[in-house]
CSV table of C-alpha atoms in Angstrom, one decimal:
chain,number,residue,atom,x,y,z
G,658,UNK,CA,81.9,146.8,203.5
G,659,UNK,CA,82.7,144.8,200.4
G,660,UNK,CA,81.2,145.8,197.1
G,661,UNK,CA,81.1,142.9,194.6
G,662,UNK,CA,81.4,143.9,190.9
G,663,UNK,CA,78.2,143.9,189.1
G,664,UNK,CA,77.5,140.6,187.4
G,665,UNK,CA,77.6,140.5,183.6
G,666,UNK,CA,74.2,140.3,182.0
G,667,UNK,CA,73.4,137.0,180.4
G,668,UNK,CA,73.6,136.9,176.6
G,669,UNK,CA,70.4,136.5,174.7
G,670,UNK,CA,68.4,138.2,172.0
G,671,UNK,CA,68.9,141.9,171.9
G,672,UNK,CA,65.9,144.0,172.3
G,673,UNK,CA,65.0,146.0,169.3
G,674,UNK,CA,67.3,149.1,168.9
G,675,UNK,CA,69.8,148.0,171.6
G,676,UNK,CA,73.4,147.6,170.5
G,677,UNK,CA,76.1,145.6,172.3
G,678,UNK,CA,79.8,146.1,172.2
G,679,UNK,CA,81.7,143.1,170.5
G,680,UNK,CA,85.1,141.7,171.3
G,681,UNK,CA,86.8,141.9,167.8
G,682,UNK,CA,90.0,140.1,168.7
G,683,UNK,CA,89.0,136.9,166.8
G,684,UNK,CA,87.0,138.6,164.0
G,685,UNK,CA,88.4,139.5,160.6
G,686,UNK,CA,87.2,142.6,158.8
G,687,UNK,CA,86.0,142.5,155.2
G,688,UNK,CA,89.3,144.3,154.2
G,689,UNK,CA,91.4,141.7,156.0
G,690,UNK,CA,89.6,138.8,154.3
G,691,UNK,CA,90.0,140.5,150.9
G,692,UNK,CA,93.8,141.1,151.5
G,693,UNK,CA,94.3,137.4,152.5
G,694,UNK,CA,92.6,136.1,149.4
G,695,UNK,CA,94.6,138.5,147.2
G,696,UNK,CA,97.8,137.3,148.8
G,697,UNK,CA,96.9,133.6,148.1
G,698,UNK,CA,96.2,134.4,144.4
G,699,UNK,CA,99.5,136.3,144.0
G,700,UNK,CA,101.6,133.8,146.0
G,701,UNK,CA,104.2,132.2,143.7
G,702,UNK,CA,104.1,128.5,143.0
G,703,UNK,CA,105.9,126.3,145.5
G,704,UNK,CA,108.9,124.3,144.4
G,705,UNK,CA,106.9,121.2,143.5
G,706,UNK,CA,104.7,123.2,141.2
G,707,UNK,CA,107.6,125.0,139.6
G,708,UNK,CA,109.4,121.7,139.1
G,709,UNK,CA,106.2,120.1,137.5
G,710,UNK,CA,105.8,123.1,135.1
G,711,UNK,CA,109.5,122.9,134.1
G,712,UNK,CA,109.2,119.1,133.6
G,713,UNK,CA,106.2,119.6,131.3
G,714,UNK,CA,108.0,122.2,129.3
G,715,UNK,CA,111.1,120.0,128.9
G,716,UNK,CA,108.8,117.0,127.9
G,717,UNK,CA,107.1,119.1,125.2
G,718,UNK,CA,110.5,120.3,123.9
G,719,UNK,CA,111.9,116.7,123.8
G,720,UNK,CA,108.8,115.4,122.1
G,721,UNK,CA,109.1,118.1,119.4
G,722,UNK,CA,112.8,117.2,118.9
G,723,UNK,CA,112.1,113.5,118.6
G,724,UNK,CA,109.4,114.2,116.0
G,725,UNK,CA,111.8,116.3,114.0
G,726,UNK,CA,114.5,113.7,114.2
G,727,UNK,CA,112.2,110.9,113.2
G,728,UNK,CA,111.1,112.9,110.2
G,729,UNK,CA,114.8,113.3,109.1
G,730,UNK,CA,117.3,110.8,108.0
G,731,UNK,CA,121.1,111.3,108.2
G,732,UNK,CA,122.6,110.1,105.0
G,733,UNK,CA,126.3,109.7,104.1
G,734,UNK,CA,128.1,108.5,101.0
G,735,UNK,CA,128.5,110.4,97.7
G,736,UNK,CA,126.1,108.4,95.5
G,737,UNK,CA,123.4,108.3,98.2
G,738,UNK,CA,123.3,112.0,98.6
G,739,UNK,CA,123.7,112.8,94.9
G,740,UNK,CA,120.7,110.6,94.3
G,741,UNK,CA,118.6,112.6,96.7
G,742,UNK,CA,119.8,115.9,95.1
G,743,UNK,CA,118.9,114.6,91.7
G,744,UNK,CA,115.4,113.3,92.6
G,745,UNK,CA,114.1,115.5,95.5
G,746,UNK,CA,116.6,118.3,96.4
G,747,UNK,CA,113.9,120.0,98.5
G,748,UNK,CA,114.3,117.2,101.0
G,749,UNK,CA,117.9,118.3,101.9
G,750,UNK,CA,118.0,120.1,105.2
G,751,UNK,CA,121.7,120.4,106.1
G,752,UNK,CA,125.0,119.4,104.5
G,753,UNK,CA,128.4,118.7,105.9
G,754,UNK,CA,131.4,118.0,103.6
G,755,UNK,CA,135.1,117.7,103.5
G,756,UNK,CA,137.1,120.5,101.8
G,757,UNK,CA,138.3,118.1,99.2
G,758,UNK,CA,134.7,117.5,98.0
G,759,UNK,CA,134.0,121.2,97.2
G,760,UNK,CA,135.0,121.1,93.5
G,761,UNK,CA,132.9,118.0,92.7
G,762,UNK,CA,129.9,119.3,94.6
G,763,UNK,CA,129.6,122.8,93.1
G,764,UNK,CA,126.0,122.2,91.7
G,765,UNK,CA,124.8,121.0,95.1
G,766,UNK,CA,126.5,123.8,97.0
G,767,UNK,CA,125.1,126.5,94.6
G,768,UNK,CA,121.6,125.0,95.1
G,769,UNK,CA,122.1,125.2,98.9
G,770,UNK,CA,123.1,128.8,98.6
G,771,UNK,CA,120.2,129.7,96.4
G,772,UNK,CA,117.7,127.9,98.6
G,773,UNK,CA,119.2,129.0,102.0
G,774,UNK,CA,120.1,125.4,103.0
G,775,UNK,CA,123.0,125.5,105.4
G,776,UNK,CA,126.2,123.7,104.6
G,777,UNK,CA,129.5,123.4,106.5
G,778,UNK,CA,133.0,122.4,105.7
G,779,UNK,CA,134.3,120.1,108.5
G,780,UNK,CA,137.3,117.9,109.1
G,781,UNK,CA,137.5,114.2,108.8
G,782,UNK,CA,137.0,113.5,112.5
G,783,UNK,CA,133.8,115.5,112.5
G,784,UNK,CA,132.5,113.6,109.5
G,785,UNK,CA,133.2,110.3,111.3
G,786,UNK,CA,131.2,111.5,114.3
G,787,UNK,CA,128.3,112.8,112.2
G,788,UNK,CA,128.0,109.6,110.2
G,789,UNK,CA,128.9,107.3,113.0
G,790,UNK,CA,130.9,105.6,110.3
G,791,UNK,CA,134.2,105.9,108.5
G,792,UNK,CA,132.4,105.2,105.2
G,793,UNK,CA,131.1,108.7,104.7
G,794,UNK,CA,133.1,109.4,101.5
G,795,UNK,CA,133.6,113.0,102.6
G,796,UNK,CA,129.9,114.0,102.7
G,797,UNK,CA,127.0,113.8,105.2
G,798,UNK,CA,123.5,115.2,104.9
G,799,UNK,CA,120.3,115.5,106.9
G,800,UNK,CA,117.3,114.9,104.6
G,801,UNK,CA,113.6,114.5,105.1
G,802,UNK,CA,112.6,110.9,105.3
G,803,UNK,CA,110.3,109.6,102.6
G,804,UNK,CA,107.6,107.4,104.1
G,805,UNK,CA,106.5,104.1,102.4
G,806,UNK,CA,103.4,104.5,100.2
G,807,UNK,CA,100.3,102.5,100.7
G,808,UNK,CA,99.8,99.3,98.6
G,809,UNK,CA,96.6,100.7,97.0
G,810,UNK,CA,98.4,103.8,95.8
G,811,UNK,CA,101.3,101.9,94.4
G,812,UNK,CA,99.0,99.4,92.5
G,813,UNK,CA,96.9,102.2,91.2
G,814,UNK,CA,99.9,104.0,89.6
G,815,UNK,CA,101.8,100.9,88.5
G,816,UNK,CA,102.2,100.8,84.7
G,817,UNK,CA,100.8,97.8,82.7
G,818,UNK,CA,103.1,95.0,81.5
G,819,UNK,CA,105.9,93.0,83.1
G,820,UNK,CA,106.6,94.0,86.7
G,821,UNK,CA,108.7,92.4,89.5
G,822,UNK,CA,108.6,93.3,93.2
G,823,UNK,CA,110.2,91.9,96.3
G,824,UNK,CA,108.3,91.1,99.5
G,825,UNK,CA,110.7,91.2,102.5
G,826,UNK,CA,109.5,89.0,105.3
G,827,UNK,CA,111.5,89.7,108.5
G,828,UNK,CA,114.7,91.0,106.8
G,829,UNK,CA,116.3,93.4,109.3
G,830,UNK,CA,120.1,93.8,108.6
G,831,UNK,CA,120.6,97.3,107.1
G,832,UNK,CA,123.5,96.2,104.9
G,833,UNK,CA,121.5,93.4,103.4
G,834,UNK,CA,118.6,95.8,102.9
G,835,UNK,CA,120.9,98.3,101.2
G,836,UNK,CA,122.3,95.6,98.9
G,837,UNK,CA,118.8,94.4,98.0
G,838,UNK,CA,117.9,98.0,97.1
G,839,UNK,CA,121.0,98.3,94.9
G,840,UNK,CA,120.1,95.1,93.0
G,841,UNK,CA,116.5,96.2,92.7
G,842,UNK,CA,117.5,99.5,91.2
G,843,UNK,CA,120.0,97.8,88.9
G,844,UNK,CA,117.3,95.4,87.5
G,845,UNK,CA,114.5,98.0,87.4
G,846,UNK,CA,112.3,96.4,90.0
G,847,UNK,CA,109.0,98.0,90.7
G,848,UNK,CA,109.0,98.1,94.6
G,849,UNK,CA,110.1,96.7,97.9
G,850,UNK,CA,107.0,95.5,99.8
G,851,UNK,CA,107.1,95.8,103.6
G,852,UNK,CA,104.7,93.9,105.9
G,853,UNK,CA,102.2,96.0,108.0
G,854,UNK,CA,104.1,95.7,111.2
G,855,UNK,CA,107.6,95.5,109.9
G,856,UNK,CA,110.1,97.8,111.6
G,857,UNK,CA,112.4,97.8,108.6
G,858,UNK,CA,113.2,101.3,107.5
G,859,UNK,CA,115.8,103.0,105.5
G,860,UNK,CA,118.9,104.0,107.5
G,861,UNK,CA,122.1,105.8,106.6
G,862,UNK,CA,124.0,102.6,106.4
G,863,UNK,CA,121.4,101.0,104.1
G,864,UNK,CA,121.3,104.0,101.8
G,865,UNK,CA,125.1,104.1,101.5
G,866,UNK,CA,125.2,100.4,100.6
G,867,UNK,CA,122.4,101.0,98.1
G,868,UNK,CA,124.6,103.5,96.3
G,869,UNK,CA,121.7,105.6,95.2
G,870,UNK,CA,119.3,102.7,94.8
G,871,UNK,CA,117.2,103.9,97.8
G,872,UNK,CA,115.9,106.8,95.7
G,873,UNK,CA,115.2,104.7,92.7
G,874,UNK,CA,113.1,101.9,94.2
G,875,UNK,CA,109.8,102.8,96.1
G,876,UNK,CA,109.0,101.3,99.5
G,877,UNK,CA,105.4,100.1,99.8
G,878,UNK,CA,103.6,99.4,103.1
G,879,UNK,CA,101.2,96.5,102.9
G,880,UNK,CA,98.1,95.8,105.1
G,881,UNK,CA,97.2,92.4,106.4
G,882,UNK,CA,99.0,89.6,104.6
G,883,UNK,CA,95.9,87.9,103.3
G,884,UNK,CA,94.6,91.3,102.0
G,885,UNK,CA,97.9,92.1,100.4
G,886,UNK,CA,98.0,88.7,98.7
G,887,UNK,CA,94.5,89.2,97.3
G,888,UNK,CA,95.4,92.7,96.1
G,889,UNK,CA,98.5,91.5,94.3
G,890,UNK,CA,96.7,88.6,92.6
G,891,UNK,CA,93.9,91.0,91.5
G,892,UNK,CA,96.7,93.1,89.8
G,893,UNK,CA,97.9,90.0,88.0
G,894,UNK,CA,100.9,89.1,90.2
G,895,UNK,CA,102.1,85.6,91.0
G,896,UNK,CA,103.8,85.2,94.4
G,897,UNK,CA,106.9,83.0,94.6
G,898,UNK,CA,108.2,81.9,97.9
G,899,UNK,CA,112.0,81.5,97.9
G,900,UNK,CA,113.2,78.5,99.9
G,901,UNK,CA,116.6,76.9,100.5
G,902,UNK,CA,115.5,73.4,99.5
G,903,UNK,CA,112.5,71.7,97.9
G,904,UNK,CA,111.6,74.4,95.5
G,905,UNK,CA,111.6,74.4,91.7
G,906,UNK,CA,114.8,75.5,90.0
G,907,UNK,CA,114.6,79.3,89.7
G,908,UNK,CA,116.5,79.2,86.4
G,909,UNK,CA,114.4,76.5,84.7
G,910,UNK,CA,111.0,77.5,85.9
G,911,UNK,CA,108.8,79.6,83.6
G,912,UNK,CA,108.6,82.9,85.5
G,913,UNK,CA,105.4,84.9,85.0
G,914,UNK,CA,105.3,88.5,83.5
G,915,UNK,CA,104.2,89.9,86.9
G,916,UNK,CA,106.0,88.4,89.8
G,917,UNK,CA,106.6,89.0,93.5
G,918,UNK,CA,109.6,87.2,95.1
G,919,UNK,CA,108.9,86.6,98.8
G,920,UNK,CA,112.2,86.6,100.7
G,921,UNK,CA,112.6,85.5,104.3
G,922,UNK,CA,114.7,86.7,107.2
G,923,UNK,CA,118.4,86.1,107.2
G,924,UNK,CA,118.4,83.4,110.0
G,925,UNK,CA,114.8,82.2,110.5
G,926,UNK,CA,113.7,82.1,106.9
G,927,UNK,CA,110.2,82.8,105.7
G,928,UNK,CA,107.1,82.5,107.7
G,929,UNK,CA,105.6,79.0,107.0
G,930,UNK,CA,102.1,80.1,106.5
G,931,UNK,CA,103.2,82.8,104.1
G,932,UNK,CA,105.2,80.4,102.2
G,933,UNK,CA,102.2,78.0,101.9
G,934,UNK,CA,100.0,80.9,100.7
G,935,UNK,CA,102.4,81.6,97.7
G,936,UNK,CA,101.7,80.3,94.2
G,937,UNK,CA,105.3,79.0,93.5
G,938,UNK,CA,108.2,77.7,95.6
G,939,UNK,CA,111.6,78.5,94.1
G,940,UNK,CA,115.1,77.5,95.0
G,941,UNK,CA,118.5,78.6,93.7
G,942,UNK,CA,120.6,75.5,92.7
G,943,UNK,CA,124.2,75.4,93.8
G,944,UNK,CA,127.2,73.2,94.5
G,945,UNK,CA,126.0,72.2,98.0
G,946,UNK,CA,129.3,73.2,99.5
G,947,UNK,CA,127.4,75.9,101.5
G,948,UNK,CA,123.9,75.8,102.7
G,949,UNK,CA,122.6,78.8,100.9
G,950,UNK,CA,123.2,82.3,99.7
G,951,UNK,CA,122.5,85.2,102.1
G,952,UNK,CA,119.3,87.1,101.4
G,953,UNK,CA,120.9,90.0,99.5
G,954,UNK,CA,122.9,87.7,97.2
G,955,UNK,CA,119.8,85.5,96.7
G,956,UNK,CA,117.8,88.6,95.7
G,957,UNK,CA,120.3,89.6,93.1
G,958,UNK,CA,120.3,86.1,91.5
G,959,UNK,CA,116.5,85.9,91.5
G,960,UNK,CA,116.1,89.3,90.0
G,961,UNK,CA,118.6,88.5,87.3
G,962,UNK,CA,116.7,85.2,86.5
G,963,UNK,CA,113.5,87.2,86.1
G,964,UNK,CA,115.1,89.9,84.0
G,965,UNK,CA,116.8,87.3,81.7
G,966,UNK,CA,113.4,86.0,80.6
G,967,UNK,CA,112.0,89.4,79.7
C-alpha cells in the first residue's frame, strides 16, 4: 500500500496567533545589512577616485606656484638690482651672486642677513642659467613685481607744472621698452602709459637695459582710450601723435608744458584712430637715408626736444 506524502498547505493569511517557519536562505538579518553598509563606507576609493584626488591636489599646487611666480620678477644686472635695493628693498626675495661681487655688494648682503632674505654665491654657469642670459653682470635677484597704477591715482598725485609722459601703443620688444625706460628716467619723465589691454610688462631683459630706470619711472594702466584721452586733457595734457612722415617738425613746433607723446609699435606703427584723436602730429626730421628711427631712439629724441624747451 502506497502512502503519498502529505500535501503542503497553501499559503495565505495566517490565523491570529499562528506562526509559520520561514526559509531564511535568501533573507539578510539586520546585523548583516548593517555590516554591509559599514563595509561600503569604509571601503577605500578605487583607482579612478584616488587619481582624481591626486590630480586636484597637483592642480592646486601648480596654481599656487604660478601665482607666486607671476607675483615675482627675476631681475639681473647690477644697476637694475641696486635700484630696487635703493627704492624698495622689501621687494627682494632671493639673491644670487658671483663671488667677485661680494665686496661691492656688502650693504645689500648685510641687509639680506638682517632681514632673513636668502642669498647664495654661485658660479658663472649657474648665473647664466638663472638669468637665461649672459648679461647678468654677476648678480640675479627674485623681487616682487610692482603692478602699474591706475590712471586716476597717477593724475591725482601728479605735481602741478610741466610734465611729460609717453603713451606706448603696441610696443612689445623688451629691449626697446628697457631703452625707453632708461631715456624716460634720464629726462625725468612722469610716467609710461599702457593701454587697458596691453600685454607689455616689465621683464628681466627690459629692466637690465633700463639700467635702473624701471624703478624711477612709474607704469600707469589706462582704461578705455577715449576715457584716457578725456582724463589727460582734463589734467591739462596735450596729446602728440608721433608719425614717420607728414607731421610737424618736432624741433620747431612749440611744445606745450604738459605733453603726452604717443608712440606706435615698432613695425605696424600707431593705431590710425588713436593718431587722429591726438591734438598734434609730430615727425623727427632726418637725412632721408633711412626710413625712420626705431621706437626707442625716437623716444629719446622726442624727450630731449621737450626737455630743451623747459
